Every structure is written in structure tokens, then in C-alpha cells.
PDB file of C-alpha atoms in Angstrom:
ATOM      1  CA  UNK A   1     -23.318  31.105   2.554  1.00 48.00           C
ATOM      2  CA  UNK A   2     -23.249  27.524   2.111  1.00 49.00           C
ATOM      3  CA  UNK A   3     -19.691  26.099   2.424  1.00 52.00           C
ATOM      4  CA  UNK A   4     -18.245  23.566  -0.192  1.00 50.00           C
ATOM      5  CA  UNK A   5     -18.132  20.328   0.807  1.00 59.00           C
ATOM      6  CA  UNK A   6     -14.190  18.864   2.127  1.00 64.00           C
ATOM      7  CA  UNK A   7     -12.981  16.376  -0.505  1.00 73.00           C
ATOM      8  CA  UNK A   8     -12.758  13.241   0.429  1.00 85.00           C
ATOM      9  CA  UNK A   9      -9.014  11.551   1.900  1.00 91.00           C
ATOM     10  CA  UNK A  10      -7.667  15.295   2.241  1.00 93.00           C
ATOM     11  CA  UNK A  11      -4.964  13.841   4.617  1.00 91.00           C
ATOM     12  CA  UNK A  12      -3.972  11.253   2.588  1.00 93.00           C
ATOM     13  CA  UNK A  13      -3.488  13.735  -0.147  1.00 95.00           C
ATOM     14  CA  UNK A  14      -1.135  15.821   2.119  1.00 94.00           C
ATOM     15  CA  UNK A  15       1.012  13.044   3.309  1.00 91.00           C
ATOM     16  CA  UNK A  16       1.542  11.495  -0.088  1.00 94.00           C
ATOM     17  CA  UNK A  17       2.468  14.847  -2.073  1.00 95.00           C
ATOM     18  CA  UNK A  18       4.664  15.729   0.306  1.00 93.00           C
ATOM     19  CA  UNK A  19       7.291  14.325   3.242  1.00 89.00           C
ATOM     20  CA  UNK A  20       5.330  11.090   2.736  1.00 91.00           C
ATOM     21  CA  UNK A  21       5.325  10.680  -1.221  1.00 94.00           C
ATOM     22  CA  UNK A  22       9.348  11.915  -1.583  1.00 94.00           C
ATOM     23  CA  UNK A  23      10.087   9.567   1.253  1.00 94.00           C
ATOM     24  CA  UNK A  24       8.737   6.539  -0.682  1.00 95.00           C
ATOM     25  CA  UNK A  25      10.360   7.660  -3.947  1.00 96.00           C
ATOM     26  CA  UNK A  26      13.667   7.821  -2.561  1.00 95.00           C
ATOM     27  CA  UNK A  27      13.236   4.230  -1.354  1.00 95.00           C
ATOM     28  CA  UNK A  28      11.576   2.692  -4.282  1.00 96.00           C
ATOM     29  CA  UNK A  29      14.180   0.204  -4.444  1.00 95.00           C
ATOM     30  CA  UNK A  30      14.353  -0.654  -1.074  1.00 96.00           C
ATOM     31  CA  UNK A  31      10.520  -1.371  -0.759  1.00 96.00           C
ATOM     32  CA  UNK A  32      10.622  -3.162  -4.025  1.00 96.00           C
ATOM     33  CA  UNK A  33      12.912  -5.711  -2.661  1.00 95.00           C
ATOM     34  CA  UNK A  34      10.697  -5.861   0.697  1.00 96.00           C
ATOM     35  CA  UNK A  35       7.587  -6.345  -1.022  1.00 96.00           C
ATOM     36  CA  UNK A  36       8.764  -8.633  -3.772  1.00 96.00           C
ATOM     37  CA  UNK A  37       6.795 -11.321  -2.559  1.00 96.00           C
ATOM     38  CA  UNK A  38       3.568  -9.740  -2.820  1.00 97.00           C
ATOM     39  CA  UNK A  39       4.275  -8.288  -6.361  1.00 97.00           C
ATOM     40  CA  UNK A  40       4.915 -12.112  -7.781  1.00 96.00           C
ATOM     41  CA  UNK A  41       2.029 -13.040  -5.989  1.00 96.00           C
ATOM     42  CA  UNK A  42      -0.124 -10.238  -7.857  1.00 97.00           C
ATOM     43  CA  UNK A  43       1.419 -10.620 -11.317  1.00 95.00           C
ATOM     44  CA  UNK A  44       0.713 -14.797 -11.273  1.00 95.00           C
ATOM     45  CA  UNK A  45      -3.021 -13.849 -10.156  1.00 93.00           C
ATOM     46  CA  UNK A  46      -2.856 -11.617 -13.581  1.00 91.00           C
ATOM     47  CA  UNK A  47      -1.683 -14.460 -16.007  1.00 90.00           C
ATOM     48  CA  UNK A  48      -3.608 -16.956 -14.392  1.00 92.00           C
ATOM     49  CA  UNK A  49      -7.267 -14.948 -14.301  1.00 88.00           C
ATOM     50  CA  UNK A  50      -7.271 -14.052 -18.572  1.00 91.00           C
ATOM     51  CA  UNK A  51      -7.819 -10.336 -17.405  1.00 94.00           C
ATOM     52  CA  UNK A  52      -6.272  -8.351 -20.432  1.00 95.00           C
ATOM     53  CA  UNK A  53      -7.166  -4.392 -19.100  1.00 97.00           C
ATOM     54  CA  UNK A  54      -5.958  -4.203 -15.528  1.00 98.00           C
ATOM     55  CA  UNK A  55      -6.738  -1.513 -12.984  1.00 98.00           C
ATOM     56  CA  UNK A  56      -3.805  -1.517  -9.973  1.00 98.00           C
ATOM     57  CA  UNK A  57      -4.694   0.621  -6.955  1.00 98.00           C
ATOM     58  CA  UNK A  58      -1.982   2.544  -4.697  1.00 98.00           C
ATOM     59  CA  UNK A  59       0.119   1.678  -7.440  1.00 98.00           C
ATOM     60  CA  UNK A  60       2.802   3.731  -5.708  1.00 97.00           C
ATOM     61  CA  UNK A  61       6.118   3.930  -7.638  1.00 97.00           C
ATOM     62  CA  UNK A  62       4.765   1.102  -9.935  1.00 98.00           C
ATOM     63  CA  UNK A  63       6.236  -2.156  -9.329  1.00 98.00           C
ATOM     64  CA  UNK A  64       3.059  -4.334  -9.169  1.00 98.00           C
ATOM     65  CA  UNK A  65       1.669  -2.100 -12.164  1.00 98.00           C
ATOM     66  CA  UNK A  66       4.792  -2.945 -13.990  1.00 98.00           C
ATOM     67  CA  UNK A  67       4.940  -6.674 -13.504  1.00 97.00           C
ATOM     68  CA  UNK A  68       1.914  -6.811 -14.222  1.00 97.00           C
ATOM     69  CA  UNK A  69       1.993  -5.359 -17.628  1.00 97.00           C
ATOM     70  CA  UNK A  70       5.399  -7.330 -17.935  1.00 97.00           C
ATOM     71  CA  UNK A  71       3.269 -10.710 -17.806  1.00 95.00           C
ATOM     72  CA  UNK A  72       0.312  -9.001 -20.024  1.00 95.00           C
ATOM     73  CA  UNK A  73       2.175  -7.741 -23.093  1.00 94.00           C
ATOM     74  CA  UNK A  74       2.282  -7.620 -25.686  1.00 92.00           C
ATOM     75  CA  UNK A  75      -2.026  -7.979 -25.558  1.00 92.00           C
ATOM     76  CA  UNK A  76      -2.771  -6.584 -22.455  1.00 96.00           C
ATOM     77  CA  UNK A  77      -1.984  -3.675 -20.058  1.00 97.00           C
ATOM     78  CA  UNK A  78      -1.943  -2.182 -16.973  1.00 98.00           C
ATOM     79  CA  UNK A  79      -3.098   1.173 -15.747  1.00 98.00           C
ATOM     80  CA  UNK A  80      -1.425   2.477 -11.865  1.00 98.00           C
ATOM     81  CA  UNK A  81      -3.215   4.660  -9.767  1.00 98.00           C
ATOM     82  CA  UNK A  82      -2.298   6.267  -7.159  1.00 98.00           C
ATOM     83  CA  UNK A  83      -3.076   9.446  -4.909  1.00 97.00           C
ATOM     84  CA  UNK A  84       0.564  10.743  -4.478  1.00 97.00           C
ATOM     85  CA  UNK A  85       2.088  12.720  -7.515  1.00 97.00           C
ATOM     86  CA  UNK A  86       5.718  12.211  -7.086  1.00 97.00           C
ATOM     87  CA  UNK A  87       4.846   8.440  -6.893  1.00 98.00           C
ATOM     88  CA  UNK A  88       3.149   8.358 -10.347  1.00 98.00           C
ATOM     89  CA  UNK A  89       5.817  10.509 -11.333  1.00 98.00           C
ATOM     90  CA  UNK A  90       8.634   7.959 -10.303  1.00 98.00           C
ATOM     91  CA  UNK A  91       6.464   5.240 -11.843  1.00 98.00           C
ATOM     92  CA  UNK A  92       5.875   6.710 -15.558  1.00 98.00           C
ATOM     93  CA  UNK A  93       9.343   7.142 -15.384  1.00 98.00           C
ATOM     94  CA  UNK A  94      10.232   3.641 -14.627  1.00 98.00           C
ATOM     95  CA  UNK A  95       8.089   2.674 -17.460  1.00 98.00           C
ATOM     96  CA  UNK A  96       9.615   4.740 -20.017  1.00 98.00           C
ATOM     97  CA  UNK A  97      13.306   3.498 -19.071  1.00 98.00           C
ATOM     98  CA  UNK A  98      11.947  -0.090 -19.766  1.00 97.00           C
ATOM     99  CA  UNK A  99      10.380   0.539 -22.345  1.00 97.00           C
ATOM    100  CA  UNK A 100       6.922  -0.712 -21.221  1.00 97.00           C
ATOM    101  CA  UNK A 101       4.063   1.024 -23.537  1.00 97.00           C
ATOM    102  CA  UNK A 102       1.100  -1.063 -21.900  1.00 98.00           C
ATOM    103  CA  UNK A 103       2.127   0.375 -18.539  1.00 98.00           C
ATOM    104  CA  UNK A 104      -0.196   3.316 -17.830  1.00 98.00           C
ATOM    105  CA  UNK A 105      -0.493   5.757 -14.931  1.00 98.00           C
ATOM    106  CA  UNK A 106      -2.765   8.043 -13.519  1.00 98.00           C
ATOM    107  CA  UNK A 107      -2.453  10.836 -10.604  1.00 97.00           C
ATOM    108  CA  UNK A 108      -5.546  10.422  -8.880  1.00 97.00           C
ATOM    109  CA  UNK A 109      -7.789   9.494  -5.867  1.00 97.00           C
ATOM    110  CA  UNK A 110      -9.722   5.921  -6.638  1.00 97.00           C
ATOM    111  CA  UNK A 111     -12.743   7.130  -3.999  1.00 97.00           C
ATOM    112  CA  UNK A 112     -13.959   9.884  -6.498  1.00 95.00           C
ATOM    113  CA  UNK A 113     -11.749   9.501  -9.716  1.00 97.00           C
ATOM    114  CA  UNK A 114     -14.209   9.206 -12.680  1.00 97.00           C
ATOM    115  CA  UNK A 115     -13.375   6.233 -14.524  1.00 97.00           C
ATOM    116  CA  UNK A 116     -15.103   5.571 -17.621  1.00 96.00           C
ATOM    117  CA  UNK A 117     -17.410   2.861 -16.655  1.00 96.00           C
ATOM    118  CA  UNK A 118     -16.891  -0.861 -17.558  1.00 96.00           C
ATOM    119  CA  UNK A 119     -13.464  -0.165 -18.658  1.00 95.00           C
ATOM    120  CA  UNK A 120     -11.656  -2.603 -16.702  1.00 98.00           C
ATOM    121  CA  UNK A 121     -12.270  -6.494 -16.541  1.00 95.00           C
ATOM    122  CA  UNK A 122      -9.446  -6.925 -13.280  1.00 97.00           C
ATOM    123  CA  UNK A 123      -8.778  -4.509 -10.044  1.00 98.00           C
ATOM    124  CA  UNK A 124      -5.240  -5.608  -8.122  1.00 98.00           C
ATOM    125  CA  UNK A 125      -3.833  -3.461  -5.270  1.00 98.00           C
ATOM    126  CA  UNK A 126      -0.731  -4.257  -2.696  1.00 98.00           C
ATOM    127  CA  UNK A 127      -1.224  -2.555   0.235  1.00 98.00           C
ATOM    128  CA  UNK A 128      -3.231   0.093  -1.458  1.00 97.00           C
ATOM    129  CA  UNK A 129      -6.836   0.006  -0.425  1.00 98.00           C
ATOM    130  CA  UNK A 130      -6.700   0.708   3.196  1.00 97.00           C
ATOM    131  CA  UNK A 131      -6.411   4.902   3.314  1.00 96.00           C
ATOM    132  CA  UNK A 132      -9.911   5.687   1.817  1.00 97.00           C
ATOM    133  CA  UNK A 133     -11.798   7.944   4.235  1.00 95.00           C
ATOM    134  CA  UNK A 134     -15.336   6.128   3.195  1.00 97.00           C
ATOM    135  CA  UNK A 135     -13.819   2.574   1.931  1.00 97.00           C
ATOM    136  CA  UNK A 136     -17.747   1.526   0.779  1.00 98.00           C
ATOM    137  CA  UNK A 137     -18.142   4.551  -1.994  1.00 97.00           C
ATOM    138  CA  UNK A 138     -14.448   4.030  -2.574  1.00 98.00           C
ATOM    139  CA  UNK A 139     -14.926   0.099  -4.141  1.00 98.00           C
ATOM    140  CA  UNK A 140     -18.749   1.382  -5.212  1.00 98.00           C
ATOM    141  CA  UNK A 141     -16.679   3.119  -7.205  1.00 98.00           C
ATOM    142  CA  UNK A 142     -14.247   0.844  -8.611  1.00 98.00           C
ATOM    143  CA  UNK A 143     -17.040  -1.500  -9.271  1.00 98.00           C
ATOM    144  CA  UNK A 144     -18.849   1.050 -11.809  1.00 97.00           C
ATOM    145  CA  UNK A 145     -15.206   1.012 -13.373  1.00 98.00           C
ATOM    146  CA  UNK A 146     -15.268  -2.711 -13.951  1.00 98.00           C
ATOM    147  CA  UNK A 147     -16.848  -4.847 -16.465  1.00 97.00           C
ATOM    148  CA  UNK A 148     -19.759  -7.594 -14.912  1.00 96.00           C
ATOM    149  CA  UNK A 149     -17.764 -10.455 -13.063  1.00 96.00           C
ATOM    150  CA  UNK A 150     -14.470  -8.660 -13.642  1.00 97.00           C
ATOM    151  CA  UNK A 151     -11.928  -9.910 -10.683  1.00 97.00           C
ATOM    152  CA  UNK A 152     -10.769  -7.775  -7.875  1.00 98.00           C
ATOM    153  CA  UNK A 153      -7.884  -9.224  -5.544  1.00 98.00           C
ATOM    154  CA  UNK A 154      -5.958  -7.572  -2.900  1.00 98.00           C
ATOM    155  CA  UNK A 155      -3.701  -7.715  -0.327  1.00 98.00           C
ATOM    156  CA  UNK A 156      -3.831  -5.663   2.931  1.00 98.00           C
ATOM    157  CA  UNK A 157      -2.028  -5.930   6.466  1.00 98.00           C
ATOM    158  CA  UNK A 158      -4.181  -7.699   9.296  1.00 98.00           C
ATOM    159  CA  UNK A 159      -3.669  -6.189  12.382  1.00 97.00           C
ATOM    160  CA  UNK A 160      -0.516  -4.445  14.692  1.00 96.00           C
ATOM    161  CA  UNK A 161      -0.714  -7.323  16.946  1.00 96.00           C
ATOM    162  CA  UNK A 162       0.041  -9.537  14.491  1.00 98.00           C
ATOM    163  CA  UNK A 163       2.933  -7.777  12.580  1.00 98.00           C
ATOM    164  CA  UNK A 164       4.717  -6.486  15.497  1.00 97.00           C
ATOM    165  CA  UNK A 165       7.920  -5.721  13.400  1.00 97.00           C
ATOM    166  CA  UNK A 166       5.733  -3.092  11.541  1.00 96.00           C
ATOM    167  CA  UNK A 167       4.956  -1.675  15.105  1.00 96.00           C
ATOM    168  CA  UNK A 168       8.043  -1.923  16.829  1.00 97.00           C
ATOM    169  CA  UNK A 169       9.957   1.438  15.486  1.00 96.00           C
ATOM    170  CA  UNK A 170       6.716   3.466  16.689  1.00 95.00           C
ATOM    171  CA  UNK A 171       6.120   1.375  20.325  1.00 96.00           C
ATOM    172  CA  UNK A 172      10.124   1.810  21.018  1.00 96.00           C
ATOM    173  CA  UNK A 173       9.934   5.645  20.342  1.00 96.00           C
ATOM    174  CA  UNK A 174       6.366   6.532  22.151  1.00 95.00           C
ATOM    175  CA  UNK A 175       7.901   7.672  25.334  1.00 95.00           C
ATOM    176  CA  UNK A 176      10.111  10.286  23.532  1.00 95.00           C
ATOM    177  CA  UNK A 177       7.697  11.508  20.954  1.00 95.00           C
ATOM    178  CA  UNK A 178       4.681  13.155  22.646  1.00 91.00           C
ATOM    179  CA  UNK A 179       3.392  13.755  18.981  1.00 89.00           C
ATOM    180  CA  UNK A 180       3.201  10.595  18.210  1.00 91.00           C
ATOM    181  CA  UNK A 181      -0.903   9.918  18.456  1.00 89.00           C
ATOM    182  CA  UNK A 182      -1.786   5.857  19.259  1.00 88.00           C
ATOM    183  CA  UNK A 183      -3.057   4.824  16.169  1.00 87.00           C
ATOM    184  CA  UNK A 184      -6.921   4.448  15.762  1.00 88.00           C
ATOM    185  CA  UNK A 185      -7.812   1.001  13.873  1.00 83.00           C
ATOM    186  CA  UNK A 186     -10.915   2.057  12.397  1.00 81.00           C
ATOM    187  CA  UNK A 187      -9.204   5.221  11.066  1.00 91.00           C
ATOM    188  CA  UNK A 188      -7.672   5.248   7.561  1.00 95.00           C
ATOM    189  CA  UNK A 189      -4.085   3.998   7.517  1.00 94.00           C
ATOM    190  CA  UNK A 190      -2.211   1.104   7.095  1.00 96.00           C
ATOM    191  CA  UNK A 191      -4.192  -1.557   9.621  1.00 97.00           C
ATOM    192  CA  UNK A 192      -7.300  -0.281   8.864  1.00 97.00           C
ATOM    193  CA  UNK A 193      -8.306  -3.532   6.652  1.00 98.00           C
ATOM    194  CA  UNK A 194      -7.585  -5.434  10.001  1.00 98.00           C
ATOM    195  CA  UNK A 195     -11.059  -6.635  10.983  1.00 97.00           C
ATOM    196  CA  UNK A 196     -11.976  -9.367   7.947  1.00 98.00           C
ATOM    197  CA  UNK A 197     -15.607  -9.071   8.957  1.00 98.00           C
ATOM    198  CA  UNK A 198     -15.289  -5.268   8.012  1.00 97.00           C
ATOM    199  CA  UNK A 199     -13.451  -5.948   5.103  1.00 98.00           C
ATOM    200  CA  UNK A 200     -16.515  -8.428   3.907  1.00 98.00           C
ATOM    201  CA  UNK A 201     -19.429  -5.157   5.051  1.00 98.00           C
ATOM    202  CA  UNK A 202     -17.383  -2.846   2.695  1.00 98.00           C
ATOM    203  CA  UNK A 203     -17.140  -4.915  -0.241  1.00 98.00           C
ATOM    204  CA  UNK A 204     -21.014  -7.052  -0.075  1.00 98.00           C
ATOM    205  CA  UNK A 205     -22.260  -3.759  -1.585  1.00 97.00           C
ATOM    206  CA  UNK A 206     -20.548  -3.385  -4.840  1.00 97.00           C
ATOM    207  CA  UNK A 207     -19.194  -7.194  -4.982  1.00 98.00           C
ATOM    208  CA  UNK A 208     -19.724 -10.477  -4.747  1.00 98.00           C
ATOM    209  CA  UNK A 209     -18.357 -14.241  -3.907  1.00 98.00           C
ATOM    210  CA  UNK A 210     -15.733 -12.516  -1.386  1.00 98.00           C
ATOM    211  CA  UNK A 211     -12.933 -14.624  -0.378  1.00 98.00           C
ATOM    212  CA  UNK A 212     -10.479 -13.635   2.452  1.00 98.00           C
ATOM    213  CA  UNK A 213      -7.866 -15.916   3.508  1.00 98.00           C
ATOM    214  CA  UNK A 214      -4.639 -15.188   5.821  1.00 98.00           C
ATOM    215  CA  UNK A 215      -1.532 -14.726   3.703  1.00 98.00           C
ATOM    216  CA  UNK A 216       1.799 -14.884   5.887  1.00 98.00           C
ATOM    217  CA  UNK A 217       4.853 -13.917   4.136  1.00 98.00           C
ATOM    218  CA  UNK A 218       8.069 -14.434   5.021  1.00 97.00           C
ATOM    219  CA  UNK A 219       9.996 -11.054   4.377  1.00 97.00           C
ATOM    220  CA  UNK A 220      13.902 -10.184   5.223  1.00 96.00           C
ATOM    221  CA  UNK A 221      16.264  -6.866   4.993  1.00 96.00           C
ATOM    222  CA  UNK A 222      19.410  -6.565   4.939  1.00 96.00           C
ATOM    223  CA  UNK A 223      21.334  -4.924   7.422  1.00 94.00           C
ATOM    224  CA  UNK A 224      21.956  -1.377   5.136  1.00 94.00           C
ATOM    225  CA  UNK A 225      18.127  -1.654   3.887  1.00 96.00           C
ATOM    226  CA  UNK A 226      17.163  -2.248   8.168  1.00 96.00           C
ATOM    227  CA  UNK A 227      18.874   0.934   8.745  1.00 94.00           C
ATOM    228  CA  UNK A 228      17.357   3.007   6.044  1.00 95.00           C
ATOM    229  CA  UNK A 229      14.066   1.436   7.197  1.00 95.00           C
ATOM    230  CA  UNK A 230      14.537   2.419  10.539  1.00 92.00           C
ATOM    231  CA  UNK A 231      15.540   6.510   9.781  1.00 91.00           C
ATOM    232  CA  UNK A 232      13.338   7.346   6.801  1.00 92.00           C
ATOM    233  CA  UNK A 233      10.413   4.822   6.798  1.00 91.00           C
ATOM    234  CA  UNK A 234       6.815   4.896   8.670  1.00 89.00           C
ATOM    235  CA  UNK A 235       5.428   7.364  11.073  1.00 91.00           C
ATOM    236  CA  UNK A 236       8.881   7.850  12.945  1.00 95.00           C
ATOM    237  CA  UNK A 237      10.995   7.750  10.485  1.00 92.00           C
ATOM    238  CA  UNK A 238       8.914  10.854   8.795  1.00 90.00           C
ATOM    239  CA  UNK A 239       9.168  12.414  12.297  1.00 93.00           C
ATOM    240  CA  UNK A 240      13.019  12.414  12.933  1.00 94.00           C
ATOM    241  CA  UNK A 241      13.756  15.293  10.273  1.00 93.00           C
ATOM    242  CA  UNK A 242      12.062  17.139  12.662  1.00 93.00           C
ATOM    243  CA  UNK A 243      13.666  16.703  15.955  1.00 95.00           C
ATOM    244  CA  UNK A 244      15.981  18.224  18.147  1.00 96.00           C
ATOM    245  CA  UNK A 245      19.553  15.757  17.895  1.00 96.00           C
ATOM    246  CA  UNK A 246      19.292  14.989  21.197  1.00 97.00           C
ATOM    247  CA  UNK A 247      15.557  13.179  20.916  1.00 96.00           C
ATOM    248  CA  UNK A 248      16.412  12.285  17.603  1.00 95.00           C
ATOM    249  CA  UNK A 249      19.533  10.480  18.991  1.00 96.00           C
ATOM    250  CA  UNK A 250      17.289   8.706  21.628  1.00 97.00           C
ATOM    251  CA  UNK A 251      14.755   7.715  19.616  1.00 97.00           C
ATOM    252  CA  UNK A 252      16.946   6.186  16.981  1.00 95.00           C
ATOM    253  CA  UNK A 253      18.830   4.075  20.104  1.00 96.00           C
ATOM    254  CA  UNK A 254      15.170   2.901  21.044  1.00 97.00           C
ATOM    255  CA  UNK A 255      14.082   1.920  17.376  1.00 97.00           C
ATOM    256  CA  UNK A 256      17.477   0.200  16.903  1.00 95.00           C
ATOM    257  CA  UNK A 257      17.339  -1.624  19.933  1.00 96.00           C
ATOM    258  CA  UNK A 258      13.557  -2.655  19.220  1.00 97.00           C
ATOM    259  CA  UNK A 259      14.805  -4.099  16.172  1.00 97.00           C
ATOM    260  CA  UNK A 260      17.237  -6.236  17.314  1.00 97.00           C
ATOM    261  CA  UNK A 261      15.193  -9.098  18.133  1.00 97.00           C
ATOM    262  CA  UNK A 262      14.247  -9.527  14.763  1.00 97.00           C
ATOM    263  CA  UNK A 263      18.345  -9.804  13.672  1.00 97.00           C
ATOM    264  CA  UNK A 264      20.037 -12.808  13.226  1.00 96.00           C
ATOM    265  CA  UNK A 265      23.245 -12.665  11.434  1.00 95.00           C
ATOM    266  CA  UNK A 266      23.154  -9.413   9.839  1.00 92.00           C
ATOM    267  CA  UNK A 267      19.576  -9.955   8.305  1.00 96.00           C
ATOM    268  CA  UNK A 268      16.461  -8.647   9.728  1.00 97.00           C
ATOM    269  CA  UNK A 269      13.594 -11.587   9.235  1.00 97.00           C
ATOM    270  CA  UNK A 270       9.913 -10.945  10.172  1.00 98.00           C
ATOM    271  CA  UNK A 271       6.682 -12.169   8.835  1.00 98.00           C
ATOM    272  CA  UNK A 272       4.065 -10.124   6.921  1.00 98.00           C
ATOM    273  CA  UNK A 273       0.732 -11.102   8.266  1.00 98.00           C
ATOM    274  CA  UNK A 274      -2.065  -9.980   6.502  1.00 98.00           C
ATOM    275  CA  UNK A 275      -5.081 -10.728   4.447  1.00 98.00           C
ATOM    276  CA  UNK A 276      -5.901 -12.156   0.598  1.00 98.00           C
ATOM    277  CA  UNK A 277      -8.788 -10.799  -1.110  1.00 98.00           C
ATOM    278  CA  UNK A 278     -10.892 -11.818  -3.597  1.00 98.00           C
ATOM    279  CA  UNK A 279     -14.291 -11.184  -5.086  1.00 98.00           C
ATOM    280  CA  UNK A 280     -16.612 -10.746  -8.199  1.00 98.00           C
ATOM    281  CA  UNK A 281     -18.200  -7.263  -9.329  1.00 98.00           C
ATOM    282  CA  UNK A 282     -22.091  -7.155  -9.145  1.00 95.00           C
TER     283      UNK A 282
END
């Protein structure tokens, strides 16, 4: 008997309709004031590019999807995609409480989804693109969905090393937390955009003039949004649930004290190193 074939980003799936979806949903405001920066930066690439039919990847809970249909309307819109249900959920949601009509989401997985072809002339994503489990077929893809010459700009993370704050709640805890598996870069996840030169191989296929500059962002939480951060966000904080209080104790002394550096006057200050994207469908 011939087996069916595994669909593609299977783990991804699981983590975002579950602990890893809620988790985000929960903290939509939070992350919307973290990421702020990155959403402006998105939303003045819209207005300035003439793009009226916009196709935002990872859209998670929707706040580059809806800024982006903020600056578009009343002409244009903006459709959100994203793999996790309870994320599109939470996003059609915010768009109905403000009243946003060109703000359109789907539940889906970008790799395989079948778009109807040529019926977007703009792709955005923050922080979206980097979880596919074949990353060529998955902007392939995408570029059958676009129109000829139709823009595509992105923002991913460039590696741990250079964003240690984004590492320092899982190096603190490793000692205590046997489970906790040393990330693999080339594996789907949030650094897995890291290497430029890879970044260029995936997208040569399907696009064209690629342009990838470092983009380093100056990000801050406050105390309250730290501590959330630290118990519910990332790899640990979606382990701690799960802990004996004892080790979850422990680890929380370690993430707090592996924090502290980046502290100064009850504000937590770090820069967001990572990458700017552009290109051109075929």
C-alpha cells in the first residue's frame, strides 16, 4: 500500500493551533507594541510602492495586515495569511471592531495554499517567512500568486548571535531544561532566514532584482510587558506550564537574571537585528 505523502510544515501547524497560537493571541497587544517599528516600516513600503491588492504573510493576529489596509482604503486592500487558526481568528476580529472591510484573512499554509494566480500585485510579511519546511516551493508559490513585477518585501531576524536578547531566556534556562533541543539554523524557525546568501538561493528562482540590506531596530519593553515576555513568550516560556515549581522557579530566576543586562531604569532596551528584503516576481 502506498502511503500518502506528509503535508508539508506539519510542525508548524501543531505549534500554531495550539500552546503556540493561544500564547500569541493572548499577547497580541504586547507584541504589537514590540514590533511597532516594523509594522510602520511595512505600511510606508505599501503607500509608497502604488500596490492596491496586498498579500501579507504570517499575518499573525493582523497588525501589519491592518495598517496596511488602514493606509490602502478606501481603494485598496489587504488580505492576512497565516497558518495558525486562533491567530486569523483574533485578526478578523480586530477587523470587524474597526470597522476595516478591505482587511481580509485567510486560515492557511502559504507553501501549498492555492491562490488564484496573478491575483496580487504586492507580498509583505514581518517575521513571517522563515517556518516553511521547503522555503523555495514556498515563494514559487507566492510568485504564481502575484502579478509580473509585483513587489515582495520582508523582514526576517539575522542570526542568534546577533540578537542575543532573543536568545538569552533559552541560553539562561539550558542547564535546567534537558528538553530544551539547541536550535538547528538551517531548520525552520525563527533564525532560519539568517544566512543572506541563502535567503538570495531561495528567492533567484521565482524572483528577481533581490535586495537585502541589514535593518537594526531599536526596540524597548516595559518592565510589566519584560515580565510577561519572560513567562509566556518563546520556546521557554511555552515550556514553563509544564514544569515541576521547583524547575519552574529556577528557570524563571535564570531568565530574569539573563535579562537584567538589558534593564536600565525599569525599561528593557535591545536591538532587533535582522534583514530587509526586497525583490521583483519573474
Amino acid at each position: 500500500m502506498t502511503q500518502s505523502p506528509i503535508p508539508p510544515n506539519q510542525t508548524q501547524s501543531a505549534l500554531w493551533n495550539s500552546r503556540g497560537g493561544e500564547v500569541w493571541v493572548e499577547q497580541q497587544q504586547l507584541l504589537d507594541r514590540l514590533f511597532l517599528p516594523f509594522e510602520r516600516l511595512l505600511a510606508d513600503e505599501v503607500a509608497a510602492g502604488g500596490a492596491r491588492n496586498i498579500l501579507d504573510i504570517g499575518c499573525g493576529a493582523g497588525a501589519t495586515t491592518l495598517a496596511a489596509a488602514r493606509r490602502l482604503a478606501p481603494e485598496g486592500q489587504c488580505t492576512g495569511l497565516d497558518i495558525s487558526a486562533p491567530l486569523i481568528t483574533a485578526a478578523r476580529r480586530r477587523a470587524e471592531n474597526e470597522g476595516l472591510t478591505n482587511a481580509h484573512f485567510i486560515a492557511g499554509d502559504a507553501q501549498g495554499h492555492a491562490f488564484a494566480p496573478d491575483s496580487f500585485d504586492a507580498v509583505i510579511s514581518r517575521f513571517g517567512v522563515m517556518f516553511f519546511d521547503d522555503p523555495t516551493e514556498a515563494f514559487a508559490n507566492l510568485g504564481r500568486a502575484v502579478r509580473r513585477g509585483a513587489g515582495l518585501t520582508f523582514i526576517a531576524w539575522r542570526s542568534a548571535g546577533d540578537n542575543p536578547f532573543m536568545v538569552a531566556a533559552e541560553q539562561a534556562s539550558a542547564p535546567y531544561l534537558p528538553k530544551l533541543e539547541p536550535r538547528d539554523p538551517s531548520a525552520p524557525g525563527q533564525f532560519a532566514f539568517a544566512d543572506a546568501d541563502r535567503v538570495r538561493a531561495i528567492l533567484e528562482p521565482s524572483w528577481r532584482d533581490i535586495d537585502i540590506q541589514p535593518l537594526d531596530v531599536p526596540c524597548t519593553l516595559s518592565a510589566d510587558d519584560l515580565a510577561t515576555y519572560a513567562a509566556r513568550m518563546g520556546r521557554v516560556g511555552q515550556m514553563l506550564p509544564d514544569l515541576d515549581e521547583s524547575t519552574r522557579t529556577t528557570v524563571i530566576d535564570a531568565v530574569n537574571q539573563a535579562f537584567s543586562p538589558f534593564v536600565a531604569d525599569g525599561v528593557a532596551r535591545f536591538t532587533a537585528a535582522c534583514w530587509l528584503v526586497r525583490a521583483r516576481a519573474r
